[in-house]
mmCIF file with all atom_site columns, C-alpha atoms and ligand atoms in Angstrom:
data_model
loop_
_atom_site.group_PDB
_atom_site.id
_atom_site.type_symbol
_atom_site.label_atom_id
_atom_site.label_alt_id
_atom_site.label_comp_id
_atom_site.label_asym_id
_atom_site.label_entity_id
_atom_site.label_seq_id
_atom_site.pdbx_PDB_ins_code
_atom_site.Cartn_x
_atom_site.Cartn_y
_atom_site.Cartn_z
_atom_site.occupancy
_atom_site.B_iso_or_equiv
_atom_site.pdbx_formal_charge
_atom_site.auth_seq_id
_atom_site.auth_comp_id
_atom_site.auth_asym_id
_atom_site.auth_atom_id
_atom_site.pdbx_PDB_model_num
ATOM   1   C  CA  . UNK A 1 1   ? 66.010 385.104 192.540 1.00 88.00 ? 1   UNK A CA  1
ATOM   2   C  CA  . UNK A 1 2   ? 64.619 383.013 195.330 1.00 91.00 ? 2   UNK A CA  1
ATOM   3   C  CA  . UNK A 1 3   ? 60.973 382.296 195.967 1.00 93.00 ? 3   UNK A CA  1
ATOM   4   C  CA  . UNK A 1 4   ? 59.087 380.753 198.839 1.00 94.00 ? 4   UNK A CA  1
ATOM   5   C  CA  . UNK A 1 5   ? 56.696 378.019 197.679 1.00 94.00 ? 5   UNK A CA  1
ATOM   6   C  CA  . UNK A 1 6   ? 56.019 376.533 201.111 1.00 94.00 ? 6   UNK A CA  1
ATOM   7   C  CA  . UNK A 1 7   ? 52.384 377.688 201.084 1.00 93.00 ? 7   UNK A CA  1
ATOM   8   C  CA  . UNK A 1 8   ? 51.752 375.978 197.743 1.00 94.00 ? 8   UNK A CA  1
ATOM   9   C  CA  . UNK A 1 9   ? 51.714 372.468 199.166 1.00 91.00 ? 9   UNK A CA  1
ATOM   10  C  CA  . UNK A 1 10  ? 48.230 371.700 197.885 1.00 94.00 ? 10  UNK A CA  1
ATOM   11  C  CA  . UNK A 1 11  ? 47.536 370.723 194.328 1.00 95.00 ? 11  UNK A CA  1
ATOM   12  C  CA  . UNK A 1 12  ? 46.253 373.695 192.360 1.00 94.00 ? 12  UNK A CA  1
ATOM   13  C  CA  . UNK A 1 13  ? 47.330 376.314 194.849 1.00 96.00 ? 13  UNK A CA  1
ATOM   14  C  CA  . UNK A 1 14  ? 49.069 379.216 193.246 1.00 93.00 ? 14  UNK A CA  1
ATOM   15  C  CA  . UNK A 1 15  ? 50.611 382.571 193.886 1.00 95.00 ? 15  UNK A CA  1
ATOM   16  C  CA  . UNK A 1 16  ? 51.217 385.681 191.903 1.00 97.00 ? 16  UNK A CA  1
ATOM   17  C  CA  . UNK A 1 17  ? 54.702 386.862 191.242 1.00 96.00 ? 17  UNK A CA  1
ATOM   18  C  CA  . UNK A 1 18  ? 55.688 390.458 190.711 1.00 96.00 ? 18  UNK A CA  1
ATOM   19  C  CA  . UNK A 1 19  ? 59.325 390.829 191.444 1.00 94.00 ? 19  UNK A CA  1
ATOM   20  C  CA  . UNK A 1 20  ? 62.453 392.494 190.265 1.00 95.00 ? 20  UNK A CA  1
ATOM   21  C  CA  . UNK A 1 21  ? 65.318 390.171 189.537 1.00 94.00 ? 21  UNK A CA  1
ATOM   22  C  CA  . UNK A 1 22  ? 68.924 391.245 189.652 1.00 91.00 ? 22  UNK A CA  1
ATOM   23  C  CA  . UNK A 1 23  ? 71.422 389.559 187.399 1.00 88.00 ? 23  UNK A CA  1
ATOM   24  C  CA  . UNK A 1 24  ? 75.092 390.098 187.410 1.00 81.00 ? 24  UNK A CA  1
ATOM   25  C  CA  . UNK A 1 25  ? 76.753 390.007 184.040 1.00 79.00 ? 25  UNK A CA  1
ATOM   26  C  CA  . UNK A 1 26  ? 75.570 387.206 181.807 1.00 85.00 ? 26  UNK A CA  1
ATOM   27  C  CA  . UNK A 1 27  ? 78.086 385.135 179.876 1.00 84.00 ? 27  UNK A CA  1
ATOM   28  C  CA  . UNK A 1 28  ? 77.190 384.451 176.296 1.00 80.00 ? 28  UNK A CA  1
ATOM   29  C  CA  . UNK A 1 29  ? 79.461 382.863 173.682 1.00 77.00 ? 29  UNK A CA  1
ATOM   30  C  CA  . UNK A 1 30  ? 82.495 383.633 175.824 1.00 79.00 ? 30  UNK A CA  1
ATOM   31  C  CA  . UNK A 1 31  ? 81.505 387.254 176.144 1.00 78.00 ? 31  UNK A CA  1
ATOM   32  C  CA  . UNK A 1 32  ? 80.146 389.102 179.103 1.00 82.00 ? 32  UNK A CA  1
ATOM   33  C  CA  . UNK A 1 33  ? 76.868 390.840 178.468 1.00 88.00 ? 33  UNK A CA  1
ATOM   34  C  CA  . UNK A 1 34  ? 76.177 393.804 180.670 1.00 90.00 ? 34  UNK A CA  1
ATOM   35  C  CA  . UNK A 1 35  ? 72.865 393.995 182.477 1.00 93.00 ? 35  UNK A CA  1
ATOM   36  C  CA  . UNK A 1 36  ? 72.110 397.688 183.041 1.00 93.00 ? 36  UNK A CA  1
ATOM   37  C  CA  . UNK A 1 37  ? 69.296 397.186 185.534 1.00 94.00 ? 37  UNK A CA  1
ATOM   38  C  CA  . UNK A 1 38  ? 66.998 394.675 187.151 1.00 95.00 ? 38  UNK A CA  1
ATOM   39  C  CA  . UNK A 1 39  ? 64.568 392.543 185.179 1.00 96.00 ? 39  UNK A CA  1
ATOM   40  C  CA  . UNK A 1 40  ? 60.909 392.366 186.082 1.00 97.00 ? 40  UNK A CA  1
ATOM   41  C  CA  . UNK A 1 41  ? 59.254 389.007 186.491 1.00 97.00 ? 41  UNK A CA  1
ATOM   42  C  CA  . UNK A 1 42  ? 55.472 388.987 186.567 1.00 97.00 ? 42  UNK A CA  1
ATOM   43  C  CA  . UNK A 1 43  ? 53.100 386.080 186.368 1.00 97.00 ? 43  UNK A CA  1
ATOM   44  C  CA  . UNK A 1 44  ? 52.154 383.215 188.586 1.00 97.00 ? 44  UNK A CA  1
ATOM   45  C  CA  . UNK A 1 45  ? 53.295 379.863 189.775 1.00 97.00 ? 45  UNK A CA  1
ATOM   46  C  CA  . UNK A 1 46  ? 51.104 376.950 190.700 1.00 96.00 ? 46  UNK A CA  1
ATOM   47  C  CA  . UNK A 1 47  ? 51.308 373.485 192.079 1.00 96.00 ? 47  UNK A CA  1
ATOM   48  C  CA  . UNK A 1 48  ? 50.510 370.922 189.370 1.00 96.00 ? 48  UNK A CA  1
ATOM   49  C  CA  . UNK A 1 49  ? 51.326 367.880 191.460 1.00 94.00 ? 49  UNK A CA  1
ATOM   50  C  CA  . UNK A 1 50  ? 54.586 366.480 190.190 1.00 95.00 ? 50  UNK A CA  1
ATOM   51  C  CA  . UNK A 1 51  ? 55.779 369.923 189.201 1.00 96.00 ? 51  UNK A CA  1
ATOM   52  C  CA  . UNK A 1 52  ? 55.297 373.595 189.705 1.00 97.00 ? 52  UNK A CA  1
ATOM   53  C  CA  . UNK A 1 53  ? 54.326 375.565 186.626 1.00 97.00 ? 53  UNK A CA  1
ATOM   54  C  CA  . UNK A 1 54  ? 55.646 379.071 186.189 1.00 97.00 ? 54  UNK A CA  1
ATOM   55  C  CA  . UNK A 1 55  ? 53.778 381.288 183.748 1.00 97.00 ? 55  UNK A CA  1
ATOM   56  C  CA  . UNK A 1 56  ? 54.663 384.870 183.125 1.00 97.00 ? 56  UNK A CA  1
ATOM   57  C  CA  . UNK A 1 57  ? 56.820 387.422 181.434 1.00 98.00 ? 57  UNK A CA  1
ATOM   58  C  CA  . UNK A 1 58  ? 60.357 388.430 182.100 1.00 97.00 ? 58  UNK A CA  1
ATOM   59  C  CA  . UNK A 1 59  ? 61.335 391.901 180.934 1.00 97.00 ? 59  UNK A CA  1
ATOM   60  C  CA  . UNK A 1 60  ? 64.510 393.856 181.018 1.00 96.00 ? 60  UNK A CA  1
ATOM   61  C  CA  . UNK A 1 61  ? 67.383 395.297 179.070 1.00 95.00 ? 61  UNK A CA  1
ATOM   62  C  CA  . UNK A 1 62  ? 70.756 394.030 177.958 1.00 94.00 ? 62  UNK A CA  1
ATOM   63  C  CA  . UNK A 1 63  ? 73.747 395.847 176.550 1.00 93.00 ? 63  UNK A CA  1
ATOM   64  C  CA  . UNK A 1 64  ? 75.300 394.221 173.495 1.00 92.00 ? 64  UNK A CA  1
ATOM   65  C  CA  . UNK A 1 65  ? 78.181 395.045 171.234 1.00 92.00 ? 65  UNK A CA  1
ATOM   66  C  CA  . UNK A 1 66  ? 77.207 395.501 167.591 1.00 95.00 ? 66  UNK A CA  1
ATOM   67  C  CA  . UNK A 1 67  ? 79.013 392.908 165.501 1.00 92.00 ? 67  UNK A CA  1
ATOM   68  C  CA  . UNK A 1 68  ? 79.465 395.382 162.628 1.00 95.00 ? 68  UNK A CA  1
ATOM   69  C  CA  . UNK A 1 69  ? 80.466 398.685 164.224 1.00 96.00 ? 69  UNK A CA  1
ATOM   70  C  CA  . UNK A 1 70  ? 81.457 397.398 167.702 1.00 94.00 ? 70  UNK A CA  1
ATOM   71  C  CA  . UNK A 1 71  ? 79.439 400.129 169.418 1.00 95.00 ? 71  UNK A CA  1
ATOM   72  C  CA  . UNK A 1 72  ? 77.430 399.181 172.459 1.00 95.00 ? 72  UNK A CA  1
ATOM   73  C  CA  . UNK A 1 73  ? 73.691 399.323 172.223 1.00 95.00 ? 73  UNK A CA  1
ATOM   74  C  CA  . UNK A 1 74  ? 70.853 398.587 174.603 1.00 95.00 ? 74  UNK A CA  1
ATOM   75  C  CA  . UNK A 1 75  ? 68.200 396.105 173.619 1.00 93.00 ? 75  UNK A CA  1
ATOM   76  C  CA  . UNK A 1 76  ? 64.874 395.499 175.331 1.00 94.00 ? 76  UNK A CA  1
ATOM   77  C  CA  . UNK A 1 77  ? 64.164 391.886 176.076 1.00 94.00 ? 77  UNK A CA  1
ATOM   78  C  CA  . UNK A 1 78  ? 60.720 390.481 176.739 1.00 96.00 ? 78  UNK A CA  1
ATOM   79  C  CA  . UNK A 1 79  ? 60.275 386.780 177.272 1.00 97.00 ? 79  UNK A CA  1
ATOM   80  C  CA  . UNK A 1 80  ? 57.095 384.785 177.682 1.00 97.00 ? 80  UNK A CA  1
ATOM   81  C  CA  . UNK A 1 81  ? 57.761 382.083 180.217 1.00 96.00 ? 81  UNK A CA  1
ATOM   82  C  CA  . UNK A 1 82  ? 56.149 378.738 180.650 1.00 96.00 ? 82  UNK A CA  1
ATOM   83  C  CA  . UNK A 1 83  ? 58.344 376.539 182.744 1.00 96.00 ? 83  UNK A CA  1
ATOM   84  C  CA  . UNK A 1 84  ? 57.904 373.332 184.625 1.00 96.00 ? 84  UNK A CA  1
ATOM   85  C  CA  . UNK A 1 85  ? 59.922 372.898 187.754 1.00 95.00 ? 85  UNK A CA  1
ATOM   86  C  CA  . UNK A 1 86  ? 59.873 369.237 188.816 1.00 95.00 ? 86  UNK A CA  1
ATOM   87  C  CA  . UNK A 1 87  ? 59.018 368.819 192.444 1.00 92.00 ? 87  UNK A CA  1
ATOM   88  C  CA  . UNK A 1 88  ? 61.836 366.306 192.864 1.00 92.00 ? 88  UNK A CA  1
ATOM   89  C  CA  . UNK A 1 89  ? 64.383 368.958 191.899 1.00 91.00 ? 89  UNK A CA  1
ATOM   90  C  CA  . UNK A 1 90  ? 63.343 371.153 194.797 1.00 91.00 ? 90  UNK A CA  1
ATOM   91  C  CA  . UNK A 1 91  ? 65.080 370.475 198.085 1.00 90.00 ? 91  UNK A CA  1
ATOM   92  C  CA  . UNK A 1 92  ? 63.614 373.243 200.122 1.00 93.00 ? 92  UNK A CA  1
ATOM   93  C  CA  . UNK A 1 93  ? 60.188 374.669 199.263 1.00 92.00 ? 93  UNK A CA  1
ATOM   94  C  CA  . UNK A 1 94  ? 60.866 377.761 201.323 1.00 94.00 ? 94  UNK A CA  1
ATOM   95  C  CA  . UNK A 1 95  ? 63.809 378.716 199.227 1.00 94.00 ? 95  UNK A CA  1
ATOM   96  C  CA  . UNK A 1 96  ? 63.552 377.851 195.546 1.00 94.00 ? 96  UNK A CA  1
ATOM   97  C  CA  . UNK A 1 97  ? 66.183 379.443 193.370 1.00 92.00 ? 97  UNK A CA  1
ATOM   98  C  CA  . UNK A 1 98  ? 64.879 380.489 189.963 1.00 93.00 ? 98  UNK A CA  1
ATOM   99  C  CA  . UNK A 1 99  ? 67.989 382.382 188.873 1.00 91.00 ? 99  UNK A CA  1
ATOM   100 C  CA  . UNK A 1 100 ? 69.384 379.644 186.671 1.00 89.00 ? 100 UNK A CA  1
ATOM   101 C  CA  . UNK A 1 101 ? 66.054 379.010 184.987 1.00 93.00 ? 101 UNK A CA  1
ATOM   102 C  CA  . UNK A 1 102 ? 65.538 382.689 184.241 1.00 95.00 ? 102 UNK A CA  1
ATOM   103 C  CA  . UNK A 1 103 ? 69.070 383.112 182.981 1.00 93.00 ? 103 UNK A CA  1
ATOM   104 C  CA  . UNK A 1 104 ? 68.639 380.206 180.575 1.00 92.00 ? 104 UNK A CA  1
ATOM   105 C  CA  . UNK A 1 105 ? 65.569 381.899 179.158 1.00 95.00 ? 105 UNK A CA  1
ATOM   106 C  CA  . UNK A 1 106 ? 67.414 385.159 178.699 1.00 94.00 ? 106 UNK A CA  1
ATOM   107 C  CA  . UNK A 1 107 ? 70.236 383.413 176.866 1.00 92.00 ? 107 UNK A CA  1
ATOM   108 C  CA  . UNK A 1 108 ? 67.775 381.710 174.537 1.00 91.00 ? 108 UNK A CA  1
ATOM   109 C  CA  . UNK A 1 109 ? 66.170 385.048 173.698 1.00 91.00 ? 109 UNK A CA  1
ATOM   110 C  CA  . UNK A 1 110 ? 69.385 386.682 172.503 1.00 90.00 ? 110 UNK A CA  1
ATOM   111 C  CA  . UNK A 1 111 ? 69.235 387.236 168.753 1.00 84.00 ? 111 UNK A CA  1
ATOM   112 C  CA  . UNK A 1 112 ? 71.894 385.498 166.654 1.00 84.00 ? 112 UNK A CA  1
ATOM   113 C  CA  . UNK A 1 113 ? 72.679 388.660 164.726 1.00 87.00 ? 113 UNK A CA  1
ATOM   114 C  CA  . UNK A 1 114 ? 73.643 391.419 167.104 1.00 91.00 ? 114 UNK A CA  1
ATOM   115 C  CA  . UNK A 1 115 ? 73.311 394.669 165.200 1.00 95.00 ? 115 UNK A CA  1
ATOM   116 C  CA  . UNK A 1 116 ? 72.742 398.160 166.612 1.00 96.00 ? 116 UNK A CA  1
ATOM   117 C  CA  . UNK A 1 117 ? 70.366 398.693 163.698 1.00 95.00 ? 117 UNK A CA  1
ATOM   118 C  CA  . UNK A 1 118 ? 69.363 396.728 160.605 1.00 93.00 ? 118 UNK A CA  1
ATOM   119 C  CA  . UNK A 1 119 ? 71.229 399.144 158.340 1.00 95.00 ? 119 UNK A CA  1
ATOM   120 C  CA  . UNK A 1 120 ? 74.346 399.637 160.464 1.00 97.00 ? 120 UNK A CA  1
ATOM   121 C  CA  . UNK A 1 121 ? 77.101 400.726 158.085 1.00 96.00 ? 121 UNK A CA  1
ATOM   122 C  CA  . UNK A 1 122 ? 79.883 399.222 160.176 1.00 96.00 ? 122 UNK A CA  1
ATOM   123 C  CA  . UNK A 1 123 ? 83.509 400.277 160.267 1.00 96.00 ? 123 UNK A CA  1
ATOM   124 C  CA  . UNK A 1 124 ? 85.722 401.303 157.371 1.00 94.00 ? 124 UNK A CA  1
ATOM   125 C  CA  . UNK A 1 125 ? 88.076 398.357 156.822 1.00 91.00 ? 125 UNK A CA  1
ATOM   126 C  CA  . UNK A 1 126 ? 90.908 400.780 156.007 1.00 92.00 ? 126 UNK A CA  1
ATOM   127 C  CA  . UNK A 1 127 ? 90.820 403.469 158.711 1.00 94.00 ? 127 UNK A CA  1
ATOM   128 C  CA  . UNK A 1 128 ? 88.354 402.033 161.206 1.00 94.00 ? 128 UNK A CA  1
ATOM   129 C  CA  . UNK A 1 129 ? 86.032 405.036 161.074 1.00 94.00 ? 129 UNK A CA  1
ATOM   130 C  CA  . UNK A 1 130 ? 82.515 404.269 162.277 1.00 96.00 ? 130 UNK A CA  1
ATOM   131 C  CA  . UNK A 1 131 ? 80.601 404.933 159.072 1.00 95.00 ? 131 UNK A CA  1
ATOM   132 C  CA  . UNK A 1 132 ? 77.351 405.485 160.941 1.00 96.00 ? 132 UNK A CA  1
ATOM   133 C  CA  . UNK A 1 133 ? 78.716 408.793 162.184 1.00 95.00 ? 133 UNK A CA  1
ATOM   134 C  CA  . UNK A 1 134 ? 80.837 410.021 159.344 1.00 93.00 ? 134 UNK A CA  1
ATOM   135 C  CA  . UNK A 1 135 ? 82.041 408.973 155.928 1.00 91.00 ? 135 UNK A CA  1
ATOM   136 C  CA  . UNK A 1 136 ? 85.790 408.738 155.519 1.00 91.00 ? 136 UNK A CA  1
ATOM   137 C  CA  . UNK A 1 137 ? 87.876 409.482 152.428 1.00 89.00 ? 137 UNK A CA  1
ATOM   138 C  CA  . UNK A 1 138 ? 89.395 406.040 152.104 1.00 88.00 ? 138 UNK A CA  1
ATOM   139 C  CA  . UNK A 1 139 ? 87.578 404.929 148.979 1.00 66.00 ? 139 UNK A CA  1
ATOM   140 C  CA  . UNK A 1 140 ? 88.391 408.114 147.066 1.00 55.00 ? 140 UNK A CA  1
ATOM   141 C  CA  . UNK A 1 141 ? 92.066 407.856 147.925 1.00 52.00 ? 141 UNK A CA  1
ATOM   142 C  CA  . UNK A 1 142 ? 92.195 404.365 146.497 1.00 53.00 ? 142 UNK A CA  1
ATOM   143 C  CA  . UNK A 1 143 ? 90.822 405.502 143.182 1.00 54.00 ? 143 UNK A CA  1
ATOM   144 C  CA  . UNK A 1 144 ? 93.204 406.726 140.496 1.00 61.00 ? 144 UNK A CA  1
ATOM   145 C  CA  . UNK A 1 145 ? 92.977 410.568 140.412 1.00 60.00 ? 145 UNK A CA  1
ATOM   146 C  CA  . UNK A 1 146 ? 92.092 410.550 136.711 1.00 63.00 ? 146 UNK A CA  1
ATOM   147 C  CA  . UNK A 1 147 ? 89.296 408.112 137.347 1.00 61.00 ? 147 UNK A CA  1
ATOM   148 C  CA  . UNK A 1 148 ? 88.177 410.205 140.278 1.00 60.00 ? 148 UNK A CA  1
ATOM   149 C  CA  . UNK A 1 149 ? 87.732 413.155 137.915 1.00 63.00 ? 149 UNK A CA  1
ATOM   150 C  CA  . UNK A 1 150 ? 85.738 410.986 135.598 1.00 63.00 ? 150 UNK A CA  1
ATOM   151 C  CA  . UNK A 1 151 ? 83.671 409.833 138.548 1.00 60.00 ? 151 UNK A CA  1
ATOM   152 C  CA  . UNK A 1 152 ? 83.050 413.462 139.540 1.00 63.00 ? 152 UNK A CA  1
ATOM   153 C  CA  . UNK A 1 153 ? 81.976 414.138 135.990 1.00 63.00 ? 153 UNK A CA  1
ATOM   154 C  CA  . UNK A 1 154 ? 79.429 411.370 136.024 1.00 63.00 ? 154 UNK A CA  1
ATOM   155 C  CA  . UNK A 1 155 ? 78.125 412.357 139.420 1.00 60.00 ? 155 UNK A CA  1
ATOM   156 C  CA  . UNK A 1 156 ? 77.349 415.877 138.220 1.00 57.00 ? 156 UNK A CA  1
HETATM 157 ZN ZN1 . ZN  B 2 .   ? 76.433 398.852 164.508 1.00 62.13 ? 201 ZN  B ZN1 1
HETATM 158 ZN ZN1 . ZN  B 2 .   ? 88.205 404.870 156.056 1.00 62.13 ? 202 ZN  B ZN1 1
#
């Protein structure tokens, strides 16, 4: 996302931002994370002398793969931003690229544990069945038939 700051030359001058930001896929821990739609950046940016200060929120959705059941799930992301952009890092005030800055913030907001839900049951280690949808028979088959009868008895 590029922004024109050329009319913020005076100290204290500011402008509101309300823009959609498109990201291509985002790389995270050697994986590509799908971005199903644009993010929304809203807030303001002002000239604080040696730097510009960006305040606002960045909202959007990301598609992750659950680390237990490997299903994809969509997660809403909402980030409160407060960023300083040093004046000396800006070459051209008319065309300031915020993409990298915003991407960094998105990466930092990604939870360490990526689970489709807190109580995701994961996959059966034997047959690979997604246990969130259906139970498989694997455990029963591993149990001695006589014990299984006993188990049935106790379950009754
Ligand atoms: Zn899951
Ligand atoms: Zn199974």
